[in-house]
Short mmCIF file of C-alpha atoms in Angstrom, two decimals:
data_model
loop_
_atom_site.label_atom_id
_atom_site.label_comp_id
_atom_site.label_asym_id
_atom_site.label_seq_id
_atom_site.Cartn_x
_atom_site.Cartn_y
_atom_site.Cartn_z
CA UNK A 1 -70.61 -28.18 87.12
CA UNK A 2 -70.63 -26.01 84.18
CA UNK A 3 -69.58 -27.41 80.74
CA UNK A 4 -68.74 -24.85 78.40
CA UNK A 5 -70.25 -25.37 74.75
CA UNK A 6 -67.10 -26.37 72.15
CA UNK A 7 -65.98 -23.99 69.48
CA UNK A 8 -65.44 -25.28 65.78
CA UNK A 9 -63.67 -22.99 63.76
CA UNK A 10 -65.23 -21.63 60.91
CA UNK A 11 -64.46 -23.01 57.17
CA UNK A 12 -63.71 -19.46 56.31
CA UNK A 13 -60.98 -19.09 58.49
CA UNK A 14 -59.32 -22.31 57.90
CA UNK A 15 -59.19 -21.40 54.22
CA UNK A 16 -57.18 -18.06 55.34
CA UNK A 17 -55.01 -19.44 57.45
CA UNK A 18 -54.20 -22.01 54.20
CA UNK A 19 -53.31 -19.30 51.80
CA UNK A 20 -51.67 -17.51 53.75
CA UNK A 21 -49.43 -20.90 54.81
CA UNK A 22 -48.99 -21.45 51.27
CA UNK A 23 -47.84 -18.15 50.31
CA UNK A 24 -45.12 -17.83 52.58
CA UNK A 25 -43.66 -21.75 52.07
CA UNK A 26 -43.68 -20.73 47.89
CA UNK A 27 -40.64 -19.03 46.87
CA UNK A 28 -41.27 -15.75 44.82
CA UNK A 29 -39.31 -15.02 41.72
CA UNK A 30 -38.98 -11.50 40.68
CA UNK A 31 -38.09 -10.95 36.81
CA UNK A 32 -34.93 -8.21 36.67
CA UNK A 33 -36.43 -5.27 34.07
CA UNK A 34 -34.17 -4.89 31.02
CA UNK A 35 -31.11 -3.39 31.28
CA UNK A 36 -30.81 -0.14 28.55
CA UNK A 37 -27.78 -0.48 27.00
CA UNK A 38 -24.96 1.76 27.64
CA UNK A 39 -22.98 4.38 25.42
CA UNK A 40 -19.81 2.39 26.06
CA UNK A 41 -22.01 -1.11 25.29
CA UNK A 42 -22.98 0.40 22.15
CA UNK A 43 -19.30 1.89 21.03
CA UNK A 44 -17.69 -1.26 22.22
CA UNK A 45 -17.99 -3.65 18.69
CA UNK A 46 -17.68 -0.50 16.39
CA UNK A 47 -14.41 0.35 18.32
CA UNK A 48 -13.11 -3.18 18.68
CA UNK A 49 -13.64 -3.66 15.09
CA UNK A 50 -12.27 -0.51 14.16
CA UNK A 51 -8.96 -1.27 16.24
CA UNK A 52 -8.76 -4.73 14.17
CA UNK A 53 -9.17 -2.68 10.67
CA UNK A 54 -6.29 -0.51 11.28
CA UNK A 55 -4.48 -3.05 12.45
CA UNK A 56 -5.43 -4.87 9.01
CA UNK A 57 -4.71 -1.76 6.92
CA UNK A 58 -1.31 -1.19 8.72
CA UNK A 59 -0.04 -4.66 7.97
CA UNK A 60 -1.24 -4.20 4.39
CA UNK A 61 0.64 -1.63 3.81
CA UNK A 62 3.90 -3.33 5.24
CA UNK A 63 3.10 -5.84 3.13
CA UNK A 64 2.74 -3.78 0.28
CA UNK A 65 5.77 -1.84 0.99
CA UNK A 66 8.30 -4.53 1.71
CA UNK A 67 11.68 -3.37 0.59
CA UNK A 68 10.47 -0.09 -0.87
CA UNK A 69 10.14 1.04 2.38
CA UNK A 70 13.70 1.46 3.20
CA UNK A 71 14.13 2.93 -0.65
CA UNK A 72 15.86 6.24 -1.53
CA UNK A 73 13.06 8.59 -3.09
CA UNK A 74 13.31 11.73 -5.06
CA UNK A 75 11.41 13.01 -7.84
CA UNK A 76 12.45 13.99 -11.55
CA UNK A 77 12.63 17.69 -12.17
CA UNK A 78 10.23 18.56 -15.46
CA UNK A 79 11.82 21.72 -16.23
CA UNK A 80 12.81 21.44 -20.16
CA UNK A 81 16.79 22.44 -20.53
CA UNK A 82 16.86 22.22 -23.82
CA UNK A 83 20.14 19.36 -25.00
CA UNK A 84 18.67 16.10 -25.27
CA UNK A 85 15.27 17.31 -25.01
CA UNK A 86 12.90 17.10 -27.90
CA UNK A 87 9.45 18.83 -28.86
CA UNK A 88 8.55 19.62 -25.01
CA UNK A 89 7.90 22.29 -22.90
CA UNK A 90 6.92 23.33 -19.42
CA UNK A 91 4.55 25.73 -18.28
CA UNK A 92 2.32 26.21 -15.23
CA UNK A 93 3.97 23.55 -13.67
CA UNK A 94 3.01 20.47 -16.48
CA UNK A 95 4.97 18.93 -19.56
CA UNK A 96 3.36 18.91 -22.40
CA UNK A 97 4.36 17.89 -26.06
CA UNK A 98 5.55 21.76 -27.74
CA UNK A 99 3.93 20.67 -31.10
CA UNK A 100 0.84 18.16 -31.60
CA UNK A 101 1.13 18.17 -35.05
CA UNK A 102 2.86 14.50 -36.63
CA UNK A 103 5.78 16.43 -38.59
CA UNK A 104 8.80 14.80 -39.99
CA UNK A 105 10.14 16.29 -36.69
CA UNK A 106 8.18 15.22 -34.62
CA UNK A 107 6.96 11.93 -35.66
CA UNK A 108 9.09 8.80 -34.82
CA UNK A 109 10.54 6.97 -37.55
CA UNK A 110 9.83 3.50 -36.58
CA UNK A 111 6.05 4.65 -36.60
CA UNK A 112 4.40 4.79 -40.09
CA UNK A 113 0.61 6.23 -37.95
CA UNK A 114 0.60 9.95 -37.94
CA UNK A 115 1.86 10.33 -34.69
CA UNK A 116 3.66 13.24 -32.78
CA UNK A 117 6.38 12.42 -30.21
CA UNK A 118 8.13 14.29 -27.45
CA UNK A 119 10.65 13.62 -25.01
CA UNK A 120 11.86 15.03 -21.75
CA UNK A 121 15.82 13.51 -20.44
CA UNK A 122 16.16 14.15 -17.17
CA UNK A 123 20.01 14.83 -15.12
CA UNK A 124 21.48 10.96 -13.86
CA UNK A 125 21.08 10.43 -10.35
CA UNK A 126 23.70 9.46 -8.23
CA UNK A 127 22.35 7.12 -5.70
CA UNK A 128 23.20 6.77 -1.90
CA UNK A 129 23.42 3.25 -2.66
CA UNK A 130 23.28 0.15 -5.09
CA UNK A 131 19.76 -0.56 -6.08
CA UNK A 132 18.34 -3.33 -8.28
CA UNK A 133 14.61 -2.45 -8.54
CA UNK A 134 13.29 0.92 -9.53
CA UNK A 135 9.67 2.02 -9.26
CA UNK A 136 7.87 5.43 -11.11
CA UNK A 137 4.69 7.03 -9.86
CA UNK A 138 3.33 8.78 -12.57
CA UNK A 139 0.96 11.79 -12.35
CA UNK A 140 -0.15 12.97 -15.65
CA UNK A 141 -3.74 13.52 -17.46
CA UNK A 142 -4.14 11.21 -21.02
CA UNK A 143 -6.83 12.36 -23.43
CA UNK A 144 -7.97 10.28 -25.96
CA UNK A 145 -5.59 9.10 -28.14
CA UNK A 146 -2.31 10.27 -26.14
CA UNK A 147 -0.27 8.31 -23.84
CA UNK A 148 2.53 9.43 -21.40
CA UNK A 149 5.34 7.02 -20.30
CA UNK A 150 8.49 6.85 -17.77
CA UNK A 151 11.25 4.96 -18.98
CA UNK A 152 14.71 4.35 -16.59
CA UNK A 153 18.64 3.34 -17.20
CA UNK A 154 20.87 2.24 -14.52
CA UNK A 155 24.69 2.76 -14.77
CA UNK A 156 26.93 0.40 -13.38
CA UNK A 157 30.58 -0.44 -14.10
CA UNK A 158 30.07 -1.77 -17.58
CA UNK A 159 28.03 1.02 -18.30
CA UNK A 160 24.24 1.91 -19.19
CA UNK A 161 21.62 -0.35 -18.98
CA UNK A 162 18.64 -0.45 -22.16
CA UNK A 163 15.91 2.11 -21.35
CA UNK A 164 12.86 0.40 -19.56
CA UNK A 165 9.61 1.18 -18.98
CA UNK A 166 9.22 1.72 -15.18
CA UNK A 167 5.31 2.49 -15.42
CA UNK A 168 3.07 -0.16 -13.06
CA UNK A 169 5.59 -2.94 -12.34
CA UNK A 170 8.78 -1.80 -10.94
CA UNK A 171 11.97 -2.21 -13.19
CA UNK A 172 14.31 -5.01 -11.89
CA UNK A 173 17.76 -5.39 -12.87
CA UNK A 174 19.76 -8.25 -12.75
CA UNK A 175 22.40 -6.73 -11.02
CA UNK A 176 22.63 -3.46 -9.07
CA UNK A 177 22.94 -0.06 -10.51
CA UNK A 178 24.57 2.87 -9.27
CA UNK A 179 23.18 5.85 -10.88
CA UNK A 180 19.64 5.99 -12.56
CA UNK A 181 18.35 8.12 -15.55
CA UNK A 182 14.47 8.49 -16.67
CA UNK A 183 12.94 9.64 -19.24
CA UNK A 184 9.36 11.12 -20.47
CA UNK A 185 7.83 9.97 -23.14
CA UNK A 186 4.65 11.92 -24.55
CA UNK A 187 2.89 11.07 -27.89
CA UNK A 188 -0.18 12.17 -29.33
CA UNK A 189 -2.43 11.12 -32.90
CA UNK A 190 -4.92 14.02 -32.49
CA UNK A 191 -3.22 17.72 -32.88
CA UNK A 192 -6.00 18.88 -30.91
CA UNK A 193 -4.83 16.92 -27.91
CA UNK A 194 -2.00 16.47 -25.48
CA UNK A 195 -1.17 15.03 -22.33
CA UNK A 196 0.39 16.68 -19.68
CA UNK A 197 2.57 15.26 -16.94
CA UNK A 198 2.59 16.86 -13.18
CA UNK A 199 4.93 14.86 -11.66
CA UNK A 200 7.33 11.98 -11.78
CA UNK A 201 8.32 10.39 -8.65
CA UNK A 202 10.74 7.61 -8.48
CA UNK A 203 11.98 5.05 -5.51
CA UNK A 204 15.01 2.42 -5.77
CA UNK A 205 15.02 -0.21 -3.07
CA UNK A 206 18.40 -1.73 -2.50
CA UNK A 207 18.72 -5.42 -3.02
CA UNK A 208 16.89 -7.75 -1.05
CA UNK A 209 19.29 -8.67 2.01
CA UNK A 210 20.79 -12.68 2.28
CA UNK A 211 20.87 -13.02 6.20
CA UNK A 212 23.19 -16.46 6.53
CA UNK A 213 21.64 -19.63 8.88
CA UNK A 214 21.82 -18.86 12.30
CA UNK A 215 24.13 -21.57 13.87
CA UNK A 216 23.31 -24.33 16.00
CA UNK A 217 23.46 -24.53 19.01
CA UNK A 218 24.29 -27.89 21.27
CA UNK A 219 20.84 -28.41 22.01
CA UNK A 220 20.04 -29.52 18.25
CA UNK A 221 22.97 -32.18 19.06
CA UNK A 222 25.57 -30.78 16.83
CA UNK A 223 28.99 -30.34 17.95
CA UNK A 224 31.31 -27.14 17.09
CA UNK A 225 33.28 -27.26 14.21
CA UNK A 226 36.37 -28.42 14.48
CA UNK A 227 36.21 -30.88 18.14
CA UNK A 228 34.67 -34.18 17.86
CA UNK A 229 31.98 -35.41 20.38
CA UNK A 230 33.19 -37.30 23.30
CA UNK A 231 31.64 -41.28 23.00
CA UNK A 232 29.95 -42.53 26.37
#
């Protein structure tokens, strides 16, 4: 009987067969390529934080505002009438001092500095309501050597209050006016030199409201007024 010669694989193909084994059993991991960033990625933060400074800004200004926001507003009308009005006039819209030069006129007494002095009295204003503060935006240009100020009065029902200057902190009186009066005040110590005033604008904010304590309830363990607590 025939015996048939035995086969032994080669070392070549037992070396295939073992990368090929090992390939397969080892689990590939495949790195995800980089994302580009979106237009709505990149307008995300710059909106967010946008959103969060108007927020910021709108609670500033509430802030800011407080009482004056519920104020009665109007503003002063520059046009000289003549009366109580002294070395002044108006033209193109601005009030200006009529003459620069420090006359005897012109020149207030109480100042010994060669200084020229004009003043503007404006109507009273009836308010819509009592008021105890009283704010003045001023819009004027000051050369060198001039000034322009806003004074205020408040009549009540013992009569007029001492004139005030209502220029950067608001004027508070100790009790509440009804009608308010202002005043411009323009000086100058150069002749060749004047300020001029555009515009007055004035606000009075009512007096700050007094809410009374809320009352309590039963849960706080107080009883109503007036019936004692049942014991036990």
């Amino acid at each position: 009987m025939a015996v048939c010669p035995r086969r032994t694989p080669s070392s070549l193909l037992v070396g295939l067969l073992a990368v090929t084994l090992a390939g397969a059993l080892t689990p590939t991991t495949v790195a995800a390529a980089p994302r580009a960033p979106t237009t709505t990625d990149l307008s995300r933060p710059a909106l967010d934080r946008t959103a969060l400074d108007r927020v910021a800004l709108d609670r500033s200004a509430l802030d800011r505002a407080g009482p004056w926001a519920a104020g009665e507003r109007w503003s002063v009308d520059l046009a000289v009438g003549g009366g109580d009005d002294v070395n002044v006039r108006t033209g193109a819209g601005l009030l200006r001092l009529a003459d620069t030069r420090p006359t005897r006129r012109t020149r207030p007494a109480a100042l010994a500095a060669p200084v020229a002095e004009g003043a503007l009295l404006a109507p009273a204003r009836t308010l819509a309501g009592p008021a105890n503060r009283i704010h003045a935006d001023l819009t004027a240009e000051t050369p060198p050597g001039t000034t322009a100020q806003v004074q205020v009065r408040g009549a009540r029902a013992t009569g007029w209050t001492e004139w005030r200057e209502a220029g950067g902190a608001p004027v508070v009186f100790d009790r509440p006016v009804t009608r308010v009066q202002t005043r411009v005040l323009l000086t100058t110590r150069d002749p060749k030199a004047a300020a001029s005033v555009r515009a007055v604008r004035l606000t009075a904010a009512p007096p700050p409201s007094r809410h009374p304590p809320p009352p309590r309830s039963a849960a706080t363990g107080s009883s109503p007024p007036g019936r004692a607590r049942s014991a036990g």
